[in-house]
PDB file of C-alpha atoms in Angstrom:
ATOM      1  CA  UNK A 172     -17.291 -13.522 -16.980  1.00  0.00           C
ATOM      2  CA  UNK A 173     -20.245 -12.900 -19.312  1.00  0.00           C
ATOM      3  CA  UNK A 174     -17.903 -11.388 -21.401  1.00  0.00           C
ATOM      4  CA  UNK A 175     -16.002 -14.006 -21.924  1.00  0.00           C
ATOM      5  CA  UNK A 176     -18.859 -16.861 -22.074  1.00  0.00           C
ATOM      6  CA  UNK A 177     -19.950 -14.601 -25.598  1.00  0.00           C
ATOM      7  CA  UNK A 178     -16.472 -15.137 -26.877  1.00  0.00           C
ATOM      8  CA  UNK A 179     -16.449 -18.872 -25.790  1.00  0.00           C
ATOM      9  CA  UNK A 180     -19.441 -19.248 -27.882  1.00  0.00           C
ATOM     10  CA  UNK A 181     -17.841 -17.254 -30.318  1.00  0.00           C
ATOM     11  CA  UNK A 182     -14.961 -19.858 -30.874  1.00  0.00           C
ATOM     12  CA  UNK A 183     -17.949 -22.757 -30.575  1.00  0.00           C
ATOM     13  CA  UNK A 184     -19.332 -20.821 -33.768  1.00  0.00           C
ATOM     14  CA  UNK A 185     -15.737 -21.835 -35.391  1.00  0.00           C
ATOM     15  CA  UNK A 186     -15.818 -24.842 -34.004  1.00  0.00           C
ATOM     16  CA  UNK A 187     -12.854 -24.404 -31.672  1.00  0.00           C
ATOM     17  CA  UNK A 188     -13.005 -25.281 -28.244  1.00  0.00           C
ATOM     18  CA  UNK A 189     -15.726 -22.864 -26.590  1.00  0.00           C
ATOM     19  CA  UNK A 190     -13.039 -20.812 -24.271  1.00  0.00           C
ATOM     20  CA  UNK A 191     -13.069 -17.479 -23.586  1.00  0.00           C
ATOM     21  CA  UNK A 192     -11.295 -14.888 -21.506  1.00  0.00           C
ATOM     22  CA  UNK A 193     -10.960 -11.243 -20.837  1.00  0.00           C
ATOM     23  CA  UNK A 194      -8.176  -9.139 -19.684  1.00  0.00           C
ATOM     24  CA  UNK A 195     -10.054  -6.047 -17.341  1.00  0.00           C
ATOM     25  CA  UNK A 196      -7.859  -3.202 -15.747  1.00  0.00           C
ATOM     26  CA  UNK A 197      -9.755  -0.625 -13.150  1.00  0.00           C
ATOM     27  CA  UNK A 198     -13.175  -2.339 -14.092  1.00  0.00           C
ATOM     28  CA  UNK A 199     -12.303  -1.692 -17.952  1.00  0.00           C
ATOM     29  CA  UNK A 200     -12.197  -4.557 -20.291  1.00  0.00           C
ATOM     30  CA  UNK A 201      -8.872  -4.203 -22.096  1.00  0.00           C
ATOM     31  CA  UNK A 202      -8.064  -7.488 -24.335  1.00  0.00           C
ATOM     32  CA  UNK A 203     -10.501 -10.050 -25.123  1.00  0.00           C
ATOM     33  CA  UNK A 204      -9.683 -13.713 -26.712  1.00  0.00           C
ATOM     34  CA  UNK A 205     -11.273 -16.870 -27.275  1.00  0.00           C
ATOM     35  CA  UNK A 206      -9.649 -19.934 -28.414  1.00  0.00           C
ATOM     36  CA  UNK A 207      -8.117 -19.934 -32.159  1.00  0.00           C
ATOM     37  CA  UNK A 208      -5.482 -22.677 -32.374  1.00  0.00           C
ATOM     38  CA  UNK A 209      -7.523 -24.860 -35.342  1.00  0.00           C
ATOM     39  CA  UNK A 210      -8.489 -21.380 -37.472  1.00  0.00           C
ATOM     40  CA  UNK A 211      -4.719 -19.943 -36.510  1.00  0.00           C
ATOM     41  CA  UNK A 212      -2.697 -23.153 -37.045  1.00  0.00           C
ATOM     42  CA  UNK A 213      -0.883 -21.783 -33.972  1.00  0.00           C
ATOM     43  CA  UNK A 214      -0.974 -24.691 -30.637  1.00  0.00           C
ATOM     44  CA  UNK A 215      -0.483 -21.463 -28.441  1.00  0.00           C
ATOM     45  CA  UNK A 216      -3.603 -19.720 -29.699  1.00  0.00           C
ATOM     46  CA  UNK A 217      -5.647 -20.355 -25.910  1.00  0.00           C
ATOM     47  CA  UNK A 218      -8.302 -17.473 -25.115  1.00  0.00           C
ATOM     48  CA  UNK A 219      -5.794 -16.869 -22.322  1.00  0.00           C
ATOM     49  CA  UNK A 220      -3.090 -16.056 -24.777  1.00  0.00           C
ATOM     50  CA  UNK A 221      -5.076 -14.255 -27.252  1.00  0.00           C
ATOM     51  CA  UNK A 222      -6.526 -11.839 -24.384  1.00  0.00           C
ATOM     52  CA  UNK A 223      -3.020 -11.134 -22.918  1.00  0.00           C
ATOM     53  CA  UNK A 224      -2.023  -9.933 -26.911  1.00  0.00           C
ATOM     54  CA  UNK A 225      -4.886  -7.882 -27.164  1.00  0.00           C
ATOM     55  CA  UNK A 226      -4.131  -6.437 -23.824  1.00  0.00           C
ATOM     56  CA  UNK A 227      -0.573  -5.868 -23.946  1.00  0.00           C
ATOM     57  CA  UNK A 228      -1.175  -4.242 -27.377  1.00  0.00           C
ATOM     58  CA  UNK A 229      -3.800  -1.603 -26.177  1.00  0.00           C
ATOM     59  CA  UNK A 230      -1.728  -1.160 -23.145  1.00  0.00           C
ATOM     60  CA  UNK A 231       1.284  -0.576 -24.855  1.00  0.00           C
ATOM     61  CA  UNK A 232       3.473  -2.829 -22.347  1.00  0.00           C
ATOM     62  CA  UNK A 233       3.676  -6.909 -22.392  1.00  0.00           C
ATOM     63  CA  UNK A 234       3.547  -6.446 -18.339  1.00  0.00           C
ATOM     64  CA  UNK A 235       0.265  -5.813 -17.343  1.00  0.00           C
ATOM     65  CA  UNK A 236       0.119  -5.492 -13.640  1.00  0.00           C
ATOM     66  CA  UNK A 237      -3.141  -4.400 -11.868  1.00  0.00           C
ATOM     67  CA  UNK A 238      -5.158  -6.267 -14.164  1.00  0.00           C
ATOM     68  CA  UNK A 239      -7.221  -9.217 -13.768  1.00  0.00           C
ATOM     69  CA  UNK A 240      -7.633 -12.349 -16.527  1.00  0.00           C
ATOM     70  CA  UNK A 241     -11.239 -13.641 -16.246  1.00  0.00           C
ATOM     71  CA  UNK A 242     -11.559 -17.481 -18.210  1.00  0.00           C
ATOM     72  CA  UNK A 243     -14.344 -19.547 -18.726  1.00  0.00           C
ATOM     73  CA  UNK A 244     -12.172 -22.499 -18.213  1.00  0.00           C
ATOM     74  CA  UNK A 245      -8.970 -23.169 -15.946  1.00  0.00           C
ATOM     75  CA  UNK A 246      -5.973 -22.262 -17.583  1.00  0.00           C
ATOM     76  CA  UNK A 247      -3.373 -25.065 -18.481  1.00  0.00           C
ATOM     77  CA  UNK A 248       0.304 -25.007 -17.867  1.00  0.00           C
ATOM     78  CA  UNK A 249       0.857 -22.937 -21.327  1.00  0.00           C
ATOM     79  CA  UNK A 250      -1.529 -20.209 -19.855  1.00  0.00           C
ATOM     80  CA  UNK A 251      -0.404 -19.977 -16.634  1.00  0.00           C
ATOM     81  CA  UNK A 252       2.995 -19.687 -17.304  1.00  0.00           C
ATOM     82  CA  UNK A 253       2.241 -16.933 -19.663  1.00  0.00           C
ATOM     83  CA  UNK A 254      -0.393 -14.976 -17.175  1.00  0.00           C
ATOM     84  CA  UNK A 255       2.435 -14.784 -14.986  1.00  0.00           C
ATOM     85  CA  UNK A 256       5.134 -13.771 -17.162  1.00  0.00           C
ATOM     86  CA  UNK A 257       2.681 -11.003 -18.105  1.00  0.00           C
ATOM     87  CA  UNK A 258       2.230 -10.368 -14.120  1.00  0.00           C
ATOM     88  CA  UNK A 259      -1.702 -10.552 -14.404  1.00  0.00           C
ATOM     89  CA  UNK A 260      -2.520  -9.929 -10.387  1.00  0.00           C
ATOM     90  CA  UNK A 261      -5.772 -11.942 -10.061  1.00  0.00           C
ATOM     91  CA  UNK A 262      -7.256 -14.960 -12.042  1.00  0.00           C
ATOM     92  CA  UNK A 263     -10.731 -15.760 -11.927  1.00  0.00           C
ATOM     93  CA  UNK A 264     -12.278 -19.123 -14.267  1.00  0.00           C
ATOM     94  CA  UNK A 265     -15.237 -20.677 -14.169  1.00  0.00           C
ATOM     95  CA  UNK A 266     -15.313 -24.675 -14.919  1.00  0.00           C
ATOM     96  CA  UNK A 267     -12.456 -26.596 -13.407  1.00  0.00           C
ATOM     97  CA  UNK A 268     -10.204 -29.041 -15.828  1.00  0.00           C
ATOM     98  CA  UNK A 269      -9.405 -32.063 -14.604  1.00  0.00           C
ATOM     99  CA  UNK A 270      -7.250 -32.796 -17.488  1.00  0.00           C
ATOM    100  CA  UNK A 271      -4.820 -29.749 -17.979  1.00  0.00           C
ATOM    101  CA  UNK A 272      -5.493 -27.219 -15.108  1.00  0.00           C
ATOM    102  CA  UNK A 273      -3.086 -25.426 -13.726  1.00  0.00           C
ATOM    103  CA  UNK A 274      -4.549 -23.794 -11.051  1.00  0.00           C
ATOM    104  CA  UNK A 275      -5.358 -26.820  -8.576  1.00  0.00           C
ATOM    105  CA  UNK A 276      -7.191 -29.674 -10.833  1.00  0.00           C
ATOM    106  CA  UNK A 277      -3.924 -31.270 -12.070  1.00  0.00           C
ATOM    107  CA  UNK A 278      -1.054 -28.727 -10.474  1.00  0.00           C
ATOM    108  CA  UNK A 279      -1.284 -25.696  -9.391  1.00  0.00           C
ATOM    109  CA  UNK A 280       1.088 -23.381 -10.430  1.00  0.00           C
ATOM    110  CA  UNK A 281       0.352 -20.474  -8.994  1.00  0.00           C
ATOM    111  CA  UNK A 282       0.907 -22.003  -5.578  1.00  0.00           C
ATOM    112  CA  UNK A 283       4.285 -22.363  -6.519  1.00  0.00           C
ATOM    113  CA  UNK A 284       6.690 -21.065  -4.197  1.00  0.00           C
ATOM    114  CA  UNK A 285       9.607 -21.326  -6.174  1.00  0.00           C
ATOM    115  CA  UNK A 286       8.314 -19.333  -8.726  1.00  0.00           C
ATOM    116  CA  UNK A 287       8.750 -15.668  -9.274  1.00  0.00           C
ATOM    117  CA  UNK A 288       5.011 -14.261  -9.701  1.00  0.00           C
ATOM    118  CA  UNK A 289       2.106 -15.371  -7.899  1.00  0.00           C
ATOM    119  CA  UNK A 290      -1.711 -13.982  -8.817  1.00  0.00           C
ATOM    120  CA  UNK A 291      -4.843 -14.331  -6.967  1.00  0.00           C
ATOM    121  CA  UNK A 292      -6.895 -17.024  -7.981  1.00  0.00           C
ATOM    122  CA  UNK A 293     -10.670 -17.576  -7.960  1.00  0.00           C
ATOM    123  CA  UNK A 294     -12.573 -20.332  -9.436  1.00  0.00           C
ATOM    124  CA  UNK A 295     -15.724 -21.635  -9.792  1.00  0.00           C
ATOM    125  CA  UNK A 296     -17.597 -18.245 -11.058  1.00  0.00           C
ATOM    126  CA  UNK A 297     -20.394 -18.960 -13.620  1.00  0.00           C
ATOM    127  CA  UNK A 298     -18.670 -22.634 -13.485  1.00  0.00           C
ATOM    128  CA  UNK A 299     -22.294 -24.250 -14.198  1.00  0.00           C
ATOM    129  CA  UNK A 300     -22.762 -22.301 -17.355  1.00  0.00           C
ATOM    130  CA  UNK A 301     -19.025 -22.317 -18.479  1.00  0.00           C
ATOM    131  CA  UNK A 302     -19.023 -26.195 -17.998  1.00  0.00           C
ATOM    132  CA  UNK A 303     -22.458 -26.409 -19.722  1.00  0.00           C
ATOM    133  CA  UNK A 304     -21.110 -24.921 -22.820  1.00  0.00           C
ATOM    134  CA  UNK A 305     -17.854 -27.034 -22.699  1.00  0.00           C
ATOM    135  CA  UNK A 306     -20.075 -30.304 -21.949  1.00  0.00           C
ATOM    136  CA  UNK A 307     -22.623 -29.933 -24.898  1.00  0.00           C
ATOM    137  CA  UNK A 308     -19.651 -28.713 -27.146  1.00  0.00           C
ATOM    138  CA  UNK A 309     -17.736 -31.889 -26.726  1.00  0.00           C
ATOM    139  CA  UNK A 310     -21.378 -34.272 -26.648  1.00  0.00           C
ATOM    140  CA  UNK A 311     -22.357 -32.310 -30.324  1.00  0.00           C
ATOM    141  CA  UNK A 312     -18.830 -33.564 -31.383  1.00  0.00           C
ATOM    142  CA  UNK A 313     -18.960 -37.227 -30.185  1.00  0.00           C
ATOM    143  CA  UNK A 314     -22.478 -37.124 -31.752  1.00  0.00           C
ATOM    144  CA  UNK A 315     -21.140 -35.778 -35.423  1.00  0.00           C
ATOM    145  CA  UNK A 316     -18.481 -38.714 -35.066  1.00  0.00           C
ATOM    146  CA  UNK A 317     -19.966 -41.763 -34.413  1.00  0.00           C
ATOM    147  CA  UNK A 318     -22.840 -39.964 -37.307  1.00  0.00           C
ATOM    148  CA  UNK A 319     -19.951 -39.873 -39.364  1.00  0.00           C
TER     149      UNK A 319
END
């Protein structure tokens, strides 16, 4: 998870929404992402997504079971649907999103019976420090608008 809180602050730097995430297989990071959709022009670039590309590149498959997806935030719908089309075994975020999560905040999707893949999922790892960055992201932008 400290992996992906540098490349959360990484997309802060851009001024993208501070999310990051890591793809690790047998305790080996293998893709790494951080959110890109404003730089990219591209509503799909999530950390999530970016992190499964980088994976399923180095891997050399776009199924990547046995691995595990670690986000600073809960993935939305977009994400989750993707993390399990990629068969990702095991999720593990940090801060909850009670807007968009798909993982229990708002629906949980992986719970899903009726779906074909299910993962593990674990949240609430680092959430203090995940949520920190998220909160004084968003206050520093509210603060630049009502400046403005």
């Amino acid at each position: 998870m400290r992996e992906a809180l540098l490349l959360a602050r990484h997309a802060a730097a851009l001024d993208e929404v501070p999310v990051g995430a890591v793809v690790v297989l047998d305790g080996r990071i293998v893709g790494r992402g951080y959110n890109q959709p404003i730089v990219r022009h591209d509503p799909s670039a999530h950390a999530e997504i970016m992190a499964l590309r980088d994976a399923a590149s180095q891997l050399g498959n776009y199924r990547l079971p046995g691995c595990a997806l670690y986000v600073t935030l809960e993935p939305c719908v977009m994400c989750a649907g993707a993390i399990m089309h990629a068969r990702i075994a095991r999720v593990v975020f940090g801060a909850t999103d009670p807007k968009s999560g798909a993982a229990g905040s708002v629906v949980d999707l992986f719970a899903e019976n009726r779906l074909n893949h299910h993962a593990g999922v674990s949240g609430g790892v680092m959430a203090e420090e995940c949520g920190a960055l998220l909160s004084g992201f968003f206050s520093a932008r509210r603060s630049k608008t009502a400046l403005a």
